[in-house]
PDB file of C-alpha atoms in Angstrom:
ATOM      1  CA  UNK A   1      -7.832   1.183  11.889  1.00  0.00           C
ATOM      2  CA  UNK A   2      -8.918   0.365   8.341  1.00  0.00           C
ATOM      3  CA  UNK A   3     -12.561  -0.619   8.149  1.00  0.00           C
ATOM      4  CA  UNK A   4     -14.794  -2.124   5.486  1.00  0.00           C
ATOM      5  CA  UNK A   5     -18.570  -1.739   5.541  1.00  0.00           C
ATOM      6  CA  UNK A   6     -20.875  -3.608   3.158  1.00  0.00           C
ATOM      7  CA  UNK A   7     -24.377  -2.554   2.117  1.00  0.00           C
ATOM      8  CA  UNK A   8     -26.992  -3.440  -0.460  1.00  0.00           C
ATOM      9  CA  UNK A   9     -27.978  -6.924   0.603  1.00  0.00           C
ATOM     10  CA  UNK A  10     -31.578  -8.032   0.774  1.00  0.00           C
ATOM     11  CA  UNK A  11     -34.134 -10.473  -0.543  1.00  0.00           C
ATOM     12  CA  UNK A  12     -34.843 -10.984  -4.213  1.00  0.00           C
ATOM     13  CA  UNK A  13     -36.551 -13.543  -6.408  1.00  0.00           C
ATOM     14  CA  UNK A  14     -34.591 -15.844  -8.647  1.00  0.00           C
ATOM     15  CA  UNK A  15     -33.655 -14.120 -11.886  1.00  0.00           C
ATOM     16  CA  UNK A  16     -33.463 -10.752 -10.196  1.00  0.00           C
ATOM     17  CA  UNK A  17     -30.551  -8.411  -9.570  1.00  0.00           C
ATOM     18  CA  UNK A  18     -28.835  -6.756  -6.631  1.00  0.00           C
ATOM     19  CA  UNK A  19     -25.904  -4.410  -6.237  1.00  0.00           C
ATOM     20  CA  UNK A  20     -23.632  -4.654  -3.234  1.00  0.00           C
ATOM     21  CA  UNK A  21     -21.358  -1.854  -2.095  1.00  0.00           C
ATOM     22  CA  UNK A  22     -18.378  -1.865   0.212  1.00  0.00           C
ATOM     23  CA  UNK A  23     -17.022   1.395   1.552  1.00  0.00           C
ATOM     24  CA  UNK A  24     -13.469   1.465   2.849  1.00  0.00           C
ATOM     25  CA  UNK A  25     -12.554   3.765   5.732  1.00  0.00           C
ATOM     26  CA  UNK A  26      -9.051   4.765   6.790  1.00  0.00           C
ATOM     27  CA  UNK A  27      -7.317   2.970   3.923  1.00  0.00           C
ATOM     28  CA  UNK A  28      -4.637   5.556   3.266  1.00  0.00           C
ATOM     29  CA  UNK A  29      -3.809   4.065  -0.119  1.00  0.00           C
ATOM     30  CA  UNK A  30      -7.092   2.501  -1.239  1.00  0.00           C
ATOM     31  CA  UNK A  31      -5.903   2.228  -4.820  1.00  0.00           C
ATOM     32  CA  UNK A  32      -2.996  -0.016  -3.837  1.00  0.00           C
ATOM     33  CA  UNK A  33      -5.232  -2.668  -2.275  1.00  0.00           C
ATOM     34  CA  UNK A  34      -6.843  -5.644  -3.915  1.00  0.00           C
ATOM     35  CA  UNK A  35     -10.430  -6.405  -2.948  1.00  0.00           C
ATOM     36  CA  UNK A  36     -12.647  -9.439  -2.968  1.00  0.00           C
ATOM     37  CA  UNK A  37     -16.235 -10.444  -2.452  1.00  0.00           C
ATOM     38  CA  UNK A  38     -16.603 -13.613  -0.433  1.00  0.00           C
ATOM     39  CA  UNK A  39     -19.801 -15.596   0.024  1.00  0.00           C
ATOM     40  CA  UNK A  40     -20.389 -17.664   3.127  1.00  0.00           C
ATOM     41  CA  UNK A  41     -23.018 -20.348   3.493  1.00  0.00           C
ATOM     42  CA  UNK A  42     -22.933 -21.951   6.882  1.00  0.00           C
ATOM     43  CA  UNK A  43     -19.250 -22.443   7.601  1.00  0.00           C
ATOM     44  CA  UNK A  44     -18.234 -22.611   3.964  1.00  0.00           C
ATOM     45  CA  UNK A  45     -16.577 -19.526   2.488  1.00  0.00           C
ATOM     46  CA  UNK A  46     -16.117 -19.038  -1.245  1.00  0.00           C
ATOM     47  CA  UNK A  47     -14.165 -16.276  -2.904  1.00  0.00           C
ATOM     48  CA  UNK A  48     -16.423 -15.276  -5.798  1.00  0.00           C
ATOM     49  CA  UNK A  49     -14.793 -12.165  -7.246  1.00  0.00           C
ATOM     50  CA  UNK A  50     -11.469 -10.387  -6.919  1.00  0.00           C
ATOM     51  CA  UNK A  51     -10.281  -7.067  -8.309  1.00  0.00           C
ATOM     52  CA  UNK A  52      -6.579  -6.300  -8.167  1.00  0.00           C
ATOM     53  CA  UNK A  53      -5.157  -2.819  -7.658  1.00  0.00           C
ATOM     54  CA  UNK A  54      -4.382  -2.883 -11.386  1.00  0.00           C
ATOM     55  CA  UNK A  55      -8.040  -3.462 -12.210  1.00  0.00           C
ATOM     56  CA  UNK A  56      -7.573  -7.090 -13.244  1.00  0.00           C
ATOM     57  CA  UNK A  57     -10.433  -9.326 -12.136  1.00  0.00           C
ATOM     58  CA  UNK A  58     -10.939 -12.985 -11.342  1.00  0.00           C
ATOM     59  CA  UNK A  59     -14.257 -14.757 -10.826  1.00  0.00           C
ATOM     60  CA  UNK A  60     -15.292 -18.107  -9.482  1.00  0.00           C
ATOM     61  CA  UNK A  61     -17.006 -20.407 -11.946  1.00  0.00           C
ATOM     62  CA  UNK A  62     -20.198 -20.173  -9.910  1.00  0.00           C
ATOM     63  CA  UNK A  63     -20.690 -16.467 -10.700  1.00  0.00           C
ATOM     64  CA  UNK A  64     -18.740 -15.932 -13.923  1.00  0.00           C
ATOM     65  CA  UNK A  65     -20.893 -14.193 -16.509  1.00  0.00           C
ATOM     66  CA  UNK A  66     -23.509 -13.114 -13.953  1.00  0.00           C
ATOM     67  CA  UNK A  67     -21.596 -10.994 -11.432  1.00  0.00           C
ATOM     68  CA  UNK A  68     -19.339  -8.001 -12.062  1.00  0.00           C
ATOM     69  CA  UNK A  69     -16.868  -6.589  -9.566  1.00  0.00           C
ATOM     70  CA  UNK A  70     -15.682  -3.013  -9.901  1.00  0.00           C
ATOM     71  CA  UNK A  71     -14.009  -0.329  -7.850  1.00  0.00           C
ATOM     72  CA  UNK A  72     -14.144   3.448  -7.593  1.00  0.00           C
ATOM     73  CA  UNK A  73     -10.813   4.577  -6.194  1.00  0.00           C
ATOM     74  CA  UNK A  74     -11.988   8.181  -5.929  1.00  0.00           C
ATOM     75  CA  UNK A  75     -14.813   7.137  -3.611  1.00  0.00           C
ATOM     76  CA  UNK A  76     -12.967   4.320  -1.782  1.00  0.00           C
ATOM     77  CA  UNK A  77     -15.768   1.992  -2.848  1.00  0.00           C
ATOM     78  CA  UNK A  78     -16.016  -1.557  -4.107  1.00  0.00           C
ATOM     79  CA  UNK A  79     -19.093  -2.766  -5.992  1.00  0.00           C
ATOM     80  CA  UNK A  80     -20.606  -6.092  -6.951  1.00  0.00           C
ATOM     81  CA  UNK A  81     -23.327  -6.132  -9.601  1.00  0.00           C
ATOM     82  CA  UNK A  82     -25.256  -9.394  -9.366  1.00  0.00           C
ATOM     83  CA  UNK A  83     -27.613 -10.454 -12.154  1.00  0.00           C
ATOM     84  CA  UNK A  84     -29.619 -13.583 -12.925  1.00  0.00           C
ATOM     85  CA  UNK A  85     -29.535 -14.485  -9.262  1.00  0.00           C
ATOM     86  CA  UNK A  86     -30.156 -18.072  -8.254  1.00  0.00           C
ATOM     87  CA  UNK A  87     -31.308 -19.557  -4.924  1.00  0.00           C
ATOM     88  CA  UNK A  88     -27.814 -21.003  -4.517  1.00  0.00           C
ATOM     89  CA  UNK A  89     -26.446 -17.434  -4.436  1.00  0.00           C
ATOM     90  CA  UNK A  90     -28.049 -17.064  -1.009  1.00  0.00           C
ATOM     91  CA  UNK A  91     -25.525 -16.356   1.708  1.00  0.00           C
ATOM     92  CA  UNK A  92     -23.640 -13.761   3.683  1.00  0.00           C
ATOM     93  CA  UNK A  93     -21.492 -11.593   1.452  1.00  0.00           C
ATOM     94  CA  UNK A  94     -18.258 -10.139   2.773  1.00  0.00           C
ATOM     95  CA  UNK A  95     -15.910  -7.549   1.390  1.00  0.00           C
ATOM     96  CA  UNK A  96     -12.219  -8.272   2.012  1.00  0.00           C
ATOM     97  CA  UNK A  97      -8.992  -6.398   1.289  1.00  0.00           C
ATOM     98  CA  UNK A  98      -5.244  -6.846   1.309  1.00  0.00           C
ATOM     99  CA  UNK A  99      -2.264  -6.143  -0.912  1.00  0.00           C
ATOM    100  CA  UNK A 100      -1.353  -8.767  -3.493  1.00  0.00           C
ATOM    101  CA  UNK A 101       0.930  -9.005  -6.484  1.00  0.00           C
ATOM    102  CA  UNK A 102      -1.815 -10.540  -8.635  1.00  0.00           C
ATOM    103  CA  UNK A 103      -5.568 -11.112  -8.538  1.00  0.00           C
ATOM    104  CA  UNK A 104      -5.018 -14.870  -8.709  1.00  0.00           C
ATOM    105  CA  UNK A 105      -2.879 -14.662  -5.562  1.00  0.00           C
ATOM    106  CA  UNK A 106      -5.776 -13.191  -3.619  1.00  0.00           C
ATOM    107  CA  UNK A 107      -8.152 -15.864  -4.902  1.00  0.00           C
ATOM    108  CA  UNK A 108      -5.629 -18.532  -3.894  1.00  0.00           C
ATOM    109  CA  UNK A 109      -5.415 -17.097  -0.386  1.00  0.00           C
ATOM    110  CA  UNK A 110      -9.196 -17.126  -0.112  1.00  0.00           C
ATOM    111  CA  UNK A 111      -9.323 -20.745  -1.209  1.00  0.00           C
ATOM    112  CA  UNK A 112      -6.689 -21.740   1.311  1.00  0.00           C
ATOM    113  CA  UNK A 113      -8.074 -19.699   4.187  1.00  0.00           C
ATOM    114  CA  UNK A 114      -4.761 -17.847   4.686  1.00  0.00           C
ATOM    115  CA  UNK A 115      -6.124 -14.347   4.199  1.00  0.00           C
ATOM    116  CA  UNK A 116      -6.883 -11.543   3.389  1.00  0.00           C
ATOM    117  CA  UNK A 117      -6.245  -9.278   6.354  1.00  0.00           C
ATOM    118  CA  UNK A 118      -9.226  -6.913   6.327  1.00  0.00           C
ATOM    119  CA  UNK A 119     -12.882  -7.972   6.375  1.00  0.00           C
ATOM    120  CA  UNK A 120     -16.219  -6.236   6.638  1.00  0.00           C
ATOM    121  CA  UNK A 121     -19.079  -7.477   8.870  1.00  0.00           C
ATOM    122  CA  UNK A 122     -21.029  -8.808   5.873  1.00  0.00           C
ATOM    123  CA  UNK A 123     -24.432  -8.286   4.283  1.00  0.00           C
ATOM    124  CA  UNK A 124     -27.064 -10.979   3.779  1.00  0.00           C
ATOM    125  CA  UNK A 125     -28.374 -11.891   0.336  1.00  0.00           C
ATOM    126  CA  UNK A 126     -31.395 -14.161   0.068  1.00  0.00           C
ATOM    127  CA  UNK A 127     -32.656 -15.426  -3.285  1.00  0.00           C
ATOM    128  CA  UNK A 128     -36.005 -17.174  -3.320  1.00  0.00           C
ATOM    129  CA  UNK A 129     -37.204 -19.543  -6.009  1.00  0.00           C
TER     130      UNK A 129
END
């Protein structure tokens, strides 16, 4: 079965940086999938960044200009570069995947709670003030 595994979380002071990675296993056509990073605080989940199979990206207002999502199709890897971290960025970060026609469609699904289909176990990010 397809599997996603996140890494790179940890503790950092406000203003610092972290890079999260998500490695996809058994995705026969990795390049055809769209991927997202989702942040969960308590029971609240927020889609913060999406990258479509085409390479198009969408960001939430809360991270726009500070976070960058990218993908390496040759290595079946998704990345999230996080800069200028704030205490409110603290949370569990999940990698998620599914096939979508557009990046905005994936963000809409995340907002509605309808999808996506594949999720990793998450990695914790803690930002202290």
